[in-house]
mmCIF file of C-alpha atoms in Angstrom:
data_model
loop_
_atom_site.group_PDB
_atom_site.id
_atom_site.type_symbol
_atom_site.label_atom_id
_atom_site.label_comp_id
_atom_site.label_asym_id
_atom_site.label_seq_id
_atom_site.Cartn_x
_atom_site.Cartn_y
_atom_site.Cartn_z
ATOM 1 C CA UNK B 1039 -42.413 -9.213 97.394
ATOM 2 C CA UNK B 1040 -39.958 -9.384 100.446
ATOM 3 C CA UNK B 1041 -37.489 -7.970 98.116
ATOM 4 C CA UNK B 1042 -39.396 -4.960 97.421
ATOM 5 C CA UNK B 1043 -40.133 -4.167 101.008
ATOM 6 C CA UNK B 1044 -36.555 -4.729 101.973
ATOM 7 C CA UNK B 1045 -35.532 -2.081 99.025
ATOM 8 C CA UNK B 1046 -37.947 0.135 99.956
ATOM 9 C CA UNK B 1047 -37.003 -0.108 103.552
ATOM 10 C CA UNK B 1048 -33.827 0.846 102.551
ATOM 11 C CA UNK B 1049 -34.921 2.997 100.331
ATOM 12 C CA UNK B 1050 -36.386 5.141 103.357
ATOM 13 C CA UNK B 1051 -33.173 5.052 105.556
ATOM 14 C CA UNK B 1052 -30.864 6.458 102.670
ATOM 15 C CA UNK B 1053 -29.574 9.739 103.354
ATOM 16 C CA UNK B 1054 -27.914 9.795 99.931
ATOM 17 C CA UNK B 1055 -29.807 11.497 97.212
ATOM 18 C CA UNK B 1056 -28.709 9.937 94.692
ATOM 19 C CA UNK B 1057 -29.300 6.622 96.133
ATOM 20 C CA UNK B 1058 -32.618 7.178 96.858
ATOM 21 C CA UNK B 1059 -33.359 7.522 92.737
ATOM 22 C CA UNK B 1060 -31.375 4.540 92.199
ATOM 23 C CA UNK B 1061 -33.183 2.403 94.948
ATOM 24 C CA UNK B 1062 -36.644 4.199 93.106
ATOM 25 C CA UNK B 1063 -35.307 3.004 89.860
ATOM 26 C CA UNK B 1064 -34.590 -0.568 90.975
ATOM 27 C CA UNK B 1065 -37.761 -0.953 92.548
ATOM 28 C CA UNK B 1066 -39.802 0.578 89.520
ATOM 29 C CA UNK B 1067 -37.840 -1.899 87.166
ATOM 30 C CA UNK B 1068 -38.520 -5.117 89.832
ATOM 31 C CA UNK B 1069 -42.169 -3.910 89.591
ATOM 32 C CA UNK B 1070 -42.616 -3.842 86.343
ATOM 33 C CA UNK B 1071 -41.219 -7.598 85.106
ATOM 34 C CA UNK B 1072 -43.733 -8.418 88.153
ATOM 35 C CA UNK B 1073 -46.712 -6.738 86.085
ATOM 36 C CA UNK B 1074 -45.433 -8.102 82.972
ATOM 37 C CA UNK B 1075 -45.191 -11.667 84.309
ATOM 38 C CA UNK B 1076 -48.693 -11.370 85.900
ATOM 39 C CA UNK B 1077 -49.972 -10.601 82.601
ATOM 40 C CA UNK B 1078 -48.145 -13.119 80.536
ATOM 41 C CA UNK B 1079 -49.408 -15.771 83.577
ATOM 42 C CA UNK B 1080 -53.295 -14.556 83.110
ATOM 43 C CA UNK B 1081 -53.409 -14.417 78.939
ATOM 44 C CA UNK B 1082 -51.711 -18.618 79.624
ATOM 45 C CA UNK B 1083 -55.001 -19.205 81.925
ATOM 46 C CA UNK B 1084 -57.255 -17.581 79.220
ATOM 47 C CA UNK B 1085 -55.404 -19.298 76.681
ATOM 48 C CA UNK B 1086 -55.492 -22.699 78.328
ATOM 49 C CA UNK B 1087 -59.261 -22.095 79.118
ATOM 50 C CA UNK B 1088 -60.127 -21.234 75.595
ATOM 51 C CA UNK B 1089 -58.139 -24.128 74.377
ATOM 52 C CA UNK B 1090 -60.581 -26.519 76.798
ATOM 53 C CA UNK B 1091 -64.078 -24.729 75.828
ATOM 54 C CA UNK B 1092 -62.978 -25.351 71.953
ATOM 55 C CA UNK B 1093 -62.148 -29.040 72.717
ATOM 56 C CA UNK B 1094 -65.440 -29.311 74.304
ATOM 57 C CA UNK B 1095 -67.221 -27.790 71.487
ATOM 58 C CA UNK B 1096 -65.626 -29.683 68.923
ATOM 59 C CA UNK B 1097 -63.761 -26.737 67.545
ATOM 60 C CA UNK B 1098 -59.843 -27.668 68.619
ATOM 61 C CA UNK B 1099 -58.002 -27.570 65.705
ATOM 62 C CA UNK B 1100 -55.307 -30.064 67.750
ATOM 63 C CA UNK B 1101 -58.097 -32.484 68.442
ATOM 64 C CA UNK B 1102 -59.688 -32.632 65.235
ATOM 65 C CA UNK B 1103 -56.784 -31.942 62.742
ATOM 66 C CA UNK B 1104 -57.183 -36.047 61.355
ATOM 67 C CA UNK B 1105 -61.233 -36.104 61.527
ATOM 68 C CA UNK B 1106 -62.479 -37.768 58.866
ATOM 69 C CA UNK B 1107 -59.207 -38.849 57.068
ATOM 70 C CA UNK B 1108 -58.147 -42.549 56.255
ATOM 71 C CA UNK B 1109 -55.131 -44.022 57.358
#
């Protein structure tokens, strides 16, 4: 996040045009792997939370794949 302030604080002091877009285009692309990483972070959590509810239910296929077969 200090990144993106320090780009955009740059960003603001640019006198170039066409710097400006390319600081705007940096700082949309930074942005958006930040989005994208925050949602691959929340479906692990609701993953990992489903994963515990079916173990305590019984219903994990990774705890109960040798249930009721003889070794």
């Amino acid at each position: 996040m200090a990144l993106l302030t320090e780009l955009r604080s740059l960003q603001a002091i640019e006198t170039d045009a066409s710097r400006r877009r390319v600081y705007t285009s940096v700082i949309a692309d930074i942005e958006a792997v930040l989005m994208d990483k925050n949602q691959e972070t929340k479906q692990q959590i609701t993953r990992g939370q489903m994963e515990v509810v079916q173990s305590l239910s019984g219903k994990s296929a990774s705890l109960n794949s040798g249930k009721g077969k003889v070794h």
